[in-house]
Amino acid sequence: MKKLLSLVLSFALVCTLISGCGPKGGGGNSSNQPLDAAETTFGLTPLPERTTLTIGFFSGSAHSMPWYIADRMGFFDELNIDVEYESFIGGPAMMEASASWDICDVGAPGILNGMKNYDIQMLGLCDNEYNTALFVRPDSPQAADPTNPEIWKGIECILPTGTTLQYMFLSYLQSLGLSADDVTITNMDVTPALTAFNAGEGDALCVWNAVAYNAEDSGLVRITDVSELGINNVCGLAATKDAMENKSDLIDLAWMVYYLTWDWCQQSEDNMAQAVELYVESCEDEGVVSNESICQRALDIFACPSPSEAVSVMTTEEEDRLSLADRPVLAAENDLLETMDFFISIGSYTEEDRTAILDKELVNSSVAERCAETLKTLGYLE
């Protein structure tokens, strides 16, 4: 469906170019011939041949929107890139299907799963998913006295395990002096989890993105979220080993388009309005319940770095925050390892897994380093 929409938009944009009144970002490449860099929105040089980029797409998430917006606005098309999507609603499932995509956006637990099991490589940071939240019913004891640890003991919480939602929920329990042993966690993806909870199952619910705003708008009580807890909940761009080895030019362009597109969204009210409209469209296409208010709120707190920040976090070295590594680590590695260290503490990973990620250099700075040169030449970096 998305590919059809993209083709329709590309045709419309070509027509507007012919009439001489195409919008910024418009202009497809109907002849499939390479365009000059000066003709592209961001000044990037198109690939010499038409190439397909397959994206691991996180349905309903703000951090997938730069891909979709770039696709629908024709930014990929003018670079001689066709976009296809493999859609998911959770990181673990996305990693299990990593053979089907080239690049993705996903939370840190998903990246860690992919690194350990499939040698997935993280190429950059893209969000902190502040809207990762814990909900209860308004007439529940937890709503009346949310910081009382006694009333949380023995409750059933519905959430997808092995994700940032588990990280957030257990962090909240720890703040009350509790642990996973004090509750029952039922594993369920976010969309069916909200449906089940509204049908009376469970005592608490953890959901994210548009689903979290749906929960809130339906009258559920938000107890806490990543923003309130102040925990590191980074999301990243990641690519498969095959894509890194055999499609480096494509991955480099995709990396730059992602950050430059979000920068474009913030350049004017009109651009942001288009972004919100396309977010709603994407949710409809993915079967995620949303509306303009939900999508606007999600983009308002989307913590995507600027192009210069995206380069910096992937090229700046610093000491390991826990002093576990015997060498400097990248700033992005520190952010990822902060999440990993929590999961090590609950037995999901080991210190050996942590060391392997560092030794294999699975937080890969090569794309950011190459892109930095291009972005500097084009005037996006000082």
Tab-separated table of C-alpha atoms in Angstrom:
chain	number	residue	atom	x	y	z
A	1	MET	CA	0.000	0.000	0.000
A	2	LYS	CA	2.762	2.437	0.936
A	3	LYS	CA	4.639	1.716	-2.287
A	4	LEU	CA	1.493	2.432	-4.319
A	5	LEU	CA	0.969	5.709	-2.474
A	6	SER	CA	4.588	6.628	-3.095
A	7	LEU	CA	4.246	5.960	-6.819
A	8	VAL	CA	1.060	8.045	-7.011
A	9	LEU	CA	2.714	10.933	-5.198
A	10	SER	CA	5.796	10.685	-7.394
A	11	PHE	CA	3.618	10.989	-10.511
A	12	ALA	CA	1.839	14.016	-9.056
A	13	LEU	CA	5.099	15.666	-8.169
A	14	VAL	CA	6.469	15.140	-11.665
A	15	CYS	CA	3.355	16.821	-13.055
A	16	THR	CA	3.834	19.831	-10.758
A	17	LEU	CA	7.429	20.129	-11.869
A	18	ILE	CA	6.338	20.180	-15.496
A	19	SER	CA	3.952	23.017	-14.679
A	20	GLY	CA	6.777	24.855	-12.934
A	21	CYS	CA	5.084	25.121	-9.546
A	22	GLY	CA	6.196	22.031	-7.643
A	23	PRO	CA	6.582	22.270	-3.831
A	24	LYS	CA	9.913	22.014	-2.082
A	25	GLY	CA	10.809	18.360	-1.870
A	26	GLY	CA	8.766	17.540	-4.954
A	27	GLY	CA	9.971	16.124	-8.209
A	28	GLY	CA	10.161	12.473	-9.024
A	29	ASN	CA	12.509	10.887	-11.528
A	30	SER	CA	10.068	9.302	-13.956
A	31	SER	CA	12.734	8.352	-16.487
A	32	ASN	CA	14.785	6.565	-13.821
A	33	GLN	CA	17.829	8.498	-14.982
A	34	PRO	CA	20.287	9.937	-12.411
A	35	LEU	CA	19.605	13.520	-11.382
A	36	ASP	CA	22.202	16.187	-10.778
A	37	ALA	CA	22.872	16.877	-7.101
A	38	ALA	CA	21.672	20.467	-7.567
A	39	GLU	CA	18.215	19.155	-8.475
A	40	THR	CA	17.730	17.192	-5.270
A	41	THR	CA	16.135	18.602	-2.137
A	42	PHE	CA	19.166	18.199	0.096
A	43	GLY	CA	21.876	18.508	-2.555
A	44	LEU	CA	22.785	14.833	-2.264
A	45	THR	CA	24.028	12.955	-5.318
A	46	PRO	CA	21.580	10.311	-6.605
A	47	LEU	CA	22.648	6.718	-7.039
A	48	PRO	CA	23.699	5.877	-10.601
A	49	GLU	CA	21.068	3.129	-10.906
A	50	ARG	CA	17.572	2.684	-9.531
A	51	THR	CA	17.959	0.852	-6.186
A	52	THR	CA	15.512	-0.510	-3.611
A	53	LEU	CA	15.902	0.264	0.085
A	54	THR	CA	13.969	-2.063	2.397
A	55	ILE	CA	13.200	-0.499	5.763
A	56	GLY	CA	12.330	-2.278	8.998
A	57	PHE	CA	9.438	0.022	9.874
A	58	PHE	CA	8.123	0.506	13.421
A	59	SER	CA	4.361	0.916	13.009
A	60	GLY	CA	2.839	3.956	14.699
A	61	SER	CA	6.184	5.257	15.930
A	62	ALA	CA	7.444	8.815	15.575
A	63	HIS	CA	10.949	7.507	14.975
A	64	SER	CA	9.815	5.797	11.769
A	65	MET	CA	8.293	8.981	10.386
A	66	PRO	CA	11.429	10.477	8.770
A	67	TRP	CA	11.505	7.431	6.462
A	68	TYR	CA	7.850	7.736	5.543
A	69	ILE	CA	7.918	11.489	5.131
A	70	ALA	CA	11.030	11.297	2.934
A	71	ASP	CA	9.336	8.627	0.841
A	72	ARG	CA	6.021	10.458	0.417
A	73	MET	CA	7.652	13.837	-0.215
A	74	GLY	CA	9.770	12.339	-2.993
A	75	PHE	CA	13.151	12.801	-1.301
A	76	PHE	CA	14.115	9.158	-1.836
A	77	ASP	CA	12.712	9.077	-5.351
A	78	GLU	CA	14.884	11.954	-6.531
A	79	LEU	CA	17.938	10.033	-5.246
A	80	ASN	CA	17.019	7.073	-7.473
A	81	ILE	CA	15.804	5.047	-4.473
A	82	ASP	CA	12.608	3.009	-4.277
A	83	VAL	CA	11.400	2.288	-0.752
A	84	GLU	CA	9.800	-0.901	0.508
A	85	TYR	CA	8.674	-1.560	4.079
A	86	GLU	CA	8.664	-4.491	6.439
A	87	SER	CA	6.405	-3.403	9.292
A	88	PHE	CA	6.645	-4.467	12.944
A	89	ILE	CA	5.181	-3.456	16.300
A	90	GLY	CA	8.058	-4.755	18.427
A	91	GLY	CA	11.840	-4.888	18.334
A	92	PRO	CA	12.397	-8.619	18.973
A	93	ALA	CA	10.167	-9.625	16.035
A	94	MET	CA	11.919	-7.060	13.845
A	95	MET	CA	15.300	-8.587	14.666
A	96	GLU	CA	14.087	-12.133	14.018
A	97	ALA	CA	13.105	-10.987	10.531
A	98	SER	CA	16.294	-8.999	9.902
A	99	ALA	CA	17.017	-10.969	6.725
A	100	SER	CA	14.069	-9.143	5.152
A	101	TRP	CA	15.279	-5.534	5.594
A	102	ASP	CA	18.386	-3.381	5.078
A	103	ILE	CA	18.028	-0.650	7.711
A	104	CYS	CA	15.621	-0.004	10.556
A	105	ASP	CA	14.753	2.214	13.494
A	106	VAL	CA	14.197	0.450	16.811
A	107	GLY	CA	14.599	0.761	20.577
A	108	ALA	CA	17.773	-0.195	22.411
A	109	PRO	CA	16.464	-3.610	23.591
A	110	GLY	CA	15.708	-4.499	19.979
A	111	ILE	CA	19.175	-3.404	18.906
A	112	LEU	CA	20.774	-5.449	21.689
A	113	ASN	CA	18.774	-8.506	20.652
A	114	GLY	CA	19.862	-7.997	17.049
A	115	MET	CA	23.496	-7.498	17.997
A	116	LYS	CA	23.666	-10.646	20.097
A	117	ASN	CA	21.794	-12.930	17.721
A	118	TYR	CA	22.288	-11.495	14.227
A	119	ASP	CA	25.321	-9.161	14.339
A	120	ILE	CA	23.096	-6.164	13.642
A	121	GLN	CA	25.068	-2.909	13.634
A	122	MET	CA	23.886	0.348	15.190
A	123	LEU	CA	24.593	3.380	12.990
A	124	GLY	CA	23.098	6.227	14.981
A	125	LEU	CA	20.652	7.409	17.637
A	126	CYS	CA	17.184	8.551	16.645
A	127	ASP	CA	14.940	9.024	19.705
A	128	ASN	CA	14.542	8.557	23.445
A	129	GLU	CA	10.898	7.388	23.292
A	130	TYR	CA	9.642	9.601	26.116
A	131	ASN	CA	6.074	8.423	25.514
A	132	THR	CA	6.748	4.926	26.867
A	133	ALA	CA	4.217	4.790	29.657
A	134	LEU	CA	2.558	2.834	32.458
A	135	PHE	CA	-1.250	2.997	32.768
A	136	VAL	CA	-3.891	1.780	35.191
A	137	ARG	CA	-7.667	2.087	35.338
A	138	PRO	CA	-9.012	5.250	36.987
A	139	ASP	CA	-10.851	3.310	39.718
A	140	SER	CA	-7.838	1.166	40.661
A	141	PRO	CA	-5.906	1.324	43.966
A	142	GLN	CA	-2.774	2.167	41.968
A	143	ALA	CA	-4.439	5.266	40.514
A	144	ALA	CA	-5.428	6.439	43.982
A	145	ASP	CA	-2.036	5.834	45.625
A	146	PRO	CA	0.563	5.203	42.877
A	147	THR	CA	3.681	5.400	45.065
A	148	ASN	CA	2.511	2.870	47.651
A	149	PRO	CA	4.587	-0.274	46.981
A	150	GLU	CA	2.174	-2.550	48.847
A	151	ILE	CA	-0.641	-2.076	46.348
A	152	TRP	CA	1.623	-3.008	43.433
A	153	LYS	CA	2.562	-6.367	44.907
A	154	GLY	CA	0.869	-9.244	43.113
A	155	ILE	CA	-0.566	-7.191	40.259
A	156	GLU	CA	-0.565	-8.385	36.637
A	157	CYS	CA	0.984	-6.017	34.103
A	158	ILE	CA	0.509	-6.503	30.365
A	159	LEU	CA	3.440	-5.504	28.136
A	160	PRO	CA	5.757	-6.882	25.439
A	161	THR	CA	8.735	-8.386	27.239
A	162	GLY	CA	12.297	-7.747	26.145
A	163	THR	CA	11.428	-4.196	25.125
A	164	THR	CA	11.788	-0.655	26.419
A	165	LEU	CA	8.386	-1.083	28.060
A	166	GLN	CA	9.764	-3.798	30.326
A	167	TYR	CA	12.751	-1.568	31.052
A	168	MET	CA	10.476	1.326	32.001
A	169	PHE	CA	8.109	-0.770	34.129
A	170	LEU	CA	10.865	-2.491	36.081
A	171	SER	CA	12.603	0.861	36.601
A	172	TYR	CA	9.405	2.182	38.159
A	173	LEU	CA	9.114	-0.881	40.387
A	174	GLN	CA	12.716	-0.404	41.492
A	175	SER	CA	11.916	3.202	42.432
A	176	LEU	CA	9.304	1.741	44.822
A	177	GLY	CA	11.704	-0.839	46.219
A	178	LEU	CA	10.108	-3.678	44.249
A	179	SER	CA	11.259	-6.054	41.532
A	180	ALA	CA	9.862	-8.303	38.821
A	181	ASP	CA	9.469	-11.019	41.469
A	182	ASP	CA	6.728	-8.946	43.124
A	183	VAL	CA	4.450	-8.864	40.069
A	184	THR	CA	3.235	-10.983	37.169
A	185	ILE	CA	4.159	-9.806	33.679
A	186	THR	CA	2.042	-11.034	30.775
A	187	ASN	CA	3.781	-10.815	27.405
A	188	MET	CA	1.631	-9.174	24.729
A	189	ASP	CA	2.241	-6.735	21.864
A	190	VAL	CA	1.006	-3.209	22.475
A	191	THR	CA	-2.036	-3.049	20.199
A	192	PRO	CA	-3.691	-6.260	21.450
A	193	ALA	CA	-2.510	-5.371	24.966
A	194	LEU	CA	-4.603	-2.189	24.977
A	195	THR	CA	-7.591	-4.114	23.642
A	196	ALA	CA	-7.183	-6.807	26.292
A	197	PHE	CA	-6.764	-4.273	29.075
A	198	ASN	CA	-9.885	-2.376	28.011
A	199	ALA	CA	-11.713	-5.713	28.064
A	200	GLY	CA	-10.793	-6.175	31.732
A	201	GLU	CA	-7.583	-8.202	31.609
A	202	GLY	CA	-4.675	-7.317	33.885
A	203	ASP	CA	-4.190	-4.608	36.496
A	204	ALA	CA	-1.659	-2.413	34.695
A	205	LEU	CA	-0.632	-1.766	31.113
A	206	CYS	CA	2.570	-0.553	29.450
A	207	VAL	CA	2.348	0.815	25.908
A	208	TRP	CA	4.159	3.343	23.718
A	209	ASN	CA	3.838	5.757	20.799
A	210	ALA	CA	0.376	6.355	19.335
A	211	VAL	CA	-1.026	3.478	21.410
A	212	ALA	CA	-0.033	5.273	24.627
A	213	TYR	CA	-1.924	8.399	23.574
A	214	ASN	CA	-4.916	6.220	22.684
A	215	ALA	CA	-4.791	4.742	26.177
A	216	GLU	CA	-4.626	8.193	27.722
A	217	ASP	CA	-7.401	9.593	25.547
A	218	SER	CA	-9.639	6.645	26.433
A	219	GLY	CA	-9.494	7.629	30.108
A	220	LEU	CA	-6.737	5.415	31.478
A	221	VAL	CA	-4.471	6.988	34.099
A	222	ARG	CA	-0.835	7.540	33.188
A	223	ILE	CA	1.182	6.594	36.287
A	224	THR	CA	4.613	7.345	34.889
A	225	ASP	CA	6.644	7.336	31.695
A	226	VAL	CA	10.222	7.496	30.481
A	227	SER	CA	10.227	11.284	30.576
A	228	GLU	CA	9.133	11.404	34.226
A	229	LEU	CA	11.490	8.613	35.272
A	230	GLY	CA	14.408	10.321	33.529
A	231	ILE	CA	15.851	7.038	32.286
A	232	ASN	CA	17.926	6.487	29.183
A	233	ASN	CA	15.601	4.927	26.622
A	234	VAL	CA	17.457	5.473	23.376
A	235	CYS	CA	16.380	4.228	19.979
A	236	GLY	CA	18.732	3.823	17.079
A	237	LEU	CA	19.172	3.299	13.384
A	238	ALA	CA	20.549	-0.159	12.661
A	239	ALA	CA	21.558	-2.102	9.572
A	240	THR	CA	22.233	-5.700	8.704
A	241	LYS	CA	25.719	-7.024	8.110
A	242	ASP	CA	24.831	-7.736	4.471
A	243	ALA	CA	23.618	-4.178	3.858
A	244	MET	CA	26.745	-2.723	5.442
A	245	GLU	CA	29.000	-4.883	3.290
A	246	ASN	CA	27.148	-4.756	-0.012
A	247	LYS	CA	24.988	-1.615	-0.010
A	248	SER	CA	27.150	0.992	1.712
A	249	ASP	CA	26.291	3.820	-0.715
A	250	LEU	CA	22.581	3.148	-0.228
A	251	ILE	CA	22.909	2.996	3.565
A	252	ASP	CA	24.900	6.249	3.625
A	253	LEU	CA	22.198	8.058	1.642
A	254	ALA	CA	19.429	6.591	3.795
A	255	TRP	CA	21.254	7.718	6.961
A	256	MET	CA	21.596	11.293	5.712
A	257	VAL	CA	18.046	11.471	4.363
A	258	TYR	CA	16.658	10.328	7.731
A	259	TYR	CA	18.238	13.169	9.726
A	260	LEU	CA	17.896	15.791	7.002
A	261	THR	CA	14.200	14.995	6.632
A	262	TRP	CA	13.498	15.612	10.309
A	263	ASP	CA	15.503	18.831	10.024
A	264	TRP	CA	13.304	19.764	7.040
A	265	CYS	CA	10.148	19.067	9.067
A	266	GLN	CA	11.199	21.632	11.656
A	267	GLN	CA	12.044	24.382	9.177
A	268	SER	CA	8.487	25.731	8.887
A	269	GLU	CA	4.971	25.334	10.216
A	270	ASP	CA	3.852	24.153	6.783
A	271	ASN	CA	6.481	21.428	6.716
A	272	MET	CA	5.496	20.229	10.176
A	273	ALA	CA	1.827	20.270	9.224
A	274	GLN	CA	2.661	18.006	6.278
A	275	ALA	CA	4.627	15.756	8.631
A	276	VAL	CA	1.644	15.409	10.972
A	277	GLU	CA	-0.676	14.686	8.047
A	278	LEU	CA	1.645	11.990	6.753
A	279	TYR	CA	1.975	10.491	10.241
A	280	VAL	CA	-1.806	10.121	10.404
A	281	GLU	CA	-1.743	8.589	6.933
A	282	SER	CA	0.953	6.108	7.940
A	283	CYS	CA	-0.963	5.041	11.044
A	284	GLU	CA	-4.084	4.476	8.957
A	285	ASP	CA	-2.059	2.413	6.508
A	286	GLU	CA	-0.567	0.359	9.362
A	287	GLY	CA	-3.865	-0.169	11.164
A	288	VAL	CA	-2.786	1.936	14.174
A	289	VAL	CA	-5.596	4.018	15.664
A	290	SER	CA	-4.582	7.676	15.656
A	291	ASN	CA	-5.679	11.185	14.814
A	292	GLU	CA	-4.083	14.565	14.195
A	293	SER	CA	-3.848	15.347	17.925
A	294	ILE	CA	-2.089	12.070	18.717
A	295	CYS	CA	0.394	12.452	15.877
A	296	GLN	CA	1.097	16.086	16.707
A	297	ARG	CA	1.808	15.225	20.345
A	298	ALA	CA	4.077	12.365	19.324
A	299	LEU	CA	6.125	14.582	17.012
A	300	ASP	CA	6.266	17.336	19.634
A	301	ILE	CA	8.354	15.064	21.893
A	302	PHE	CA	10.255	13.208	19.155
A	303	ALA	CA	13.891	13.471	20.293
A	304	CYS	CA	15.652	13.006	16.974
A	305	PRO	CA	19.104	14.614	16.859
A	306	SER	CA	20.062	17.216	14.281
A	307	PRO	CA	22.454	16.118	11.522
A	308	SER	CA	25.414	17.603	13.419
A	309	GLU	CA	24.321	15.948	16.688
A	310	ALA	CA	23.806	12.648	14.864
A	311	VAL	CA	27.388	12.771	13.627
A	312	SER	CA	28.784	13.882	16.977
A	313	VAL	CA	27.235	11.106	19.068
A	314	MET	CA	28.619	8.494	16.677
A	315	THR	CA	32.146	9.921	16.436
A	316	THR	CA	32.881	11.332	19.902
A	317	GLU	CA	34.700	9.078	22.350
A	318	GLU	CA	34.306	9.185	26.132
A	319	GLU	CA	34.885	6.982	29.147
A	320	ASP	CA	32.551	4.068	29.803
A	321	ARG	CA	30.038	5.456	32.309
A	322	LEU	CA	30.338	2.339	34.453
A	323	SER	CA	34.091	2.057	33.853
A	324	LEU	CA	33.645	-1.515	32.679
A	325	ALA	CA	35.418	-1.097	29.341
A	326	ASP	CA	39.190	-0.785	29.353
A	327	ARG	CA	39.103	1.665	26.445
A	328	PRO	CA	37.104	4.738	25.402
A	329	VAL	CA	33.651	4.140	23.954
A	330	LEU	CA	31.549	6.208	21.590
A	331	ALA	CA	28.929	8.481	23.137
A	332	ALA	CA	26.260	6.397	21.391
A	333	GLU	CA	27.788	3.230	22.831
A	334	ASN	CA	27.492	4.707	26.311
A	335	ASP	CA	23.799	5.410	25.750
A	336	LEU	CA	23.168	1.891	24.450
A	337	LEU	CA	25.219	0.261	27.206
A	338	GLU	CA	23.302	2.149	29.887
A	339	THR	CA	20.182	0.298	28.775
A	340	MET	CA	22.123	-2.951	28.416
A	341	ASP	CA	23.526	-2.666	31.930
A	342	PHE	CA	19.986	-2.572	33.282
A	343	PHE	CA	19.116	-5.757	31.401
A	344	ILE	CA	22.340	-7.365	32.647
A	345	SER	CA	21.195	-6.558	36.189
A	346	ILE	CA	17.977	-8.561	35.669
A	347	GLY	CA	19.735	-11.460	33.963
A	348	SER	CA	18.734	-10.848	30.324
A	349	TYR	CA	22.343	-10.385	29.198
A	350	THR	CA	25.808	-11.081	30.580
A	351	GLU	CA	29.013	-9.099	30.914
A	352	GLU	CA	30.384	-11.325	28.147
A	353	ASP	CA	27.613	-10.122	25.846
A	354	ARG	CA	28.562	-6.537	26.661
A	355	THR	CA	32.217	-7.176	25.895
A	356	ALA	CA	31.322	-8.896	22.608
A	357	ILE	CA	29.389	-5.852	21.399
A	358	LEU	CA	32.404	-3.645	22.050
A	359	ASP	CA	34.937	-6.086	20.621
A	360	LYS	CA	32.938	-6.617	17.419
A	361	GLU	CA	32.430	-2.829	17.101
A	362	LEU	CA	28.729	-3.372	16.495
A	363	VAL	CA	28.155	0.302	17.253
A	364	ASN	CA	29.638	1.222	13.897
A	365	SER	CA	30.843	4.782	13.325
A	366	SER	CA	31.870	4.310	9.692
A	367	VAL	CA	28.594	5.546	8.192
A	368	ALA	CA	28.574	8.696	10.347
A	369	GLU	CA	32.211	9.356	9.471
A	370	ARG	CA	31.600	9.070	5.729
A	371	CYS	CA	28.398	11.081	5.896
A	372	ALA	CA	30.094	13.796	7.939
A	373	GLU	CA	32.362	14.555	4.992
A	374	THR	CA	29.416	14.862	2.614
A	375	LEU	CA	27.332	16.916	5.037
A	376	LYS	CA	30.242	19.256	5.677
A	377	THR	CA	30.788	19.798	1.956
A	378	LEU	CA	27.089	20.610	1.531
A	379	GLY	CA	27.154	23.083	4.419
A	380	TYR	CA	25.152	21.106	6.983
A	381	LEU	CA	28.134	20.810	9.336
A	382	GLU	CA	30.687	23.407	10.328
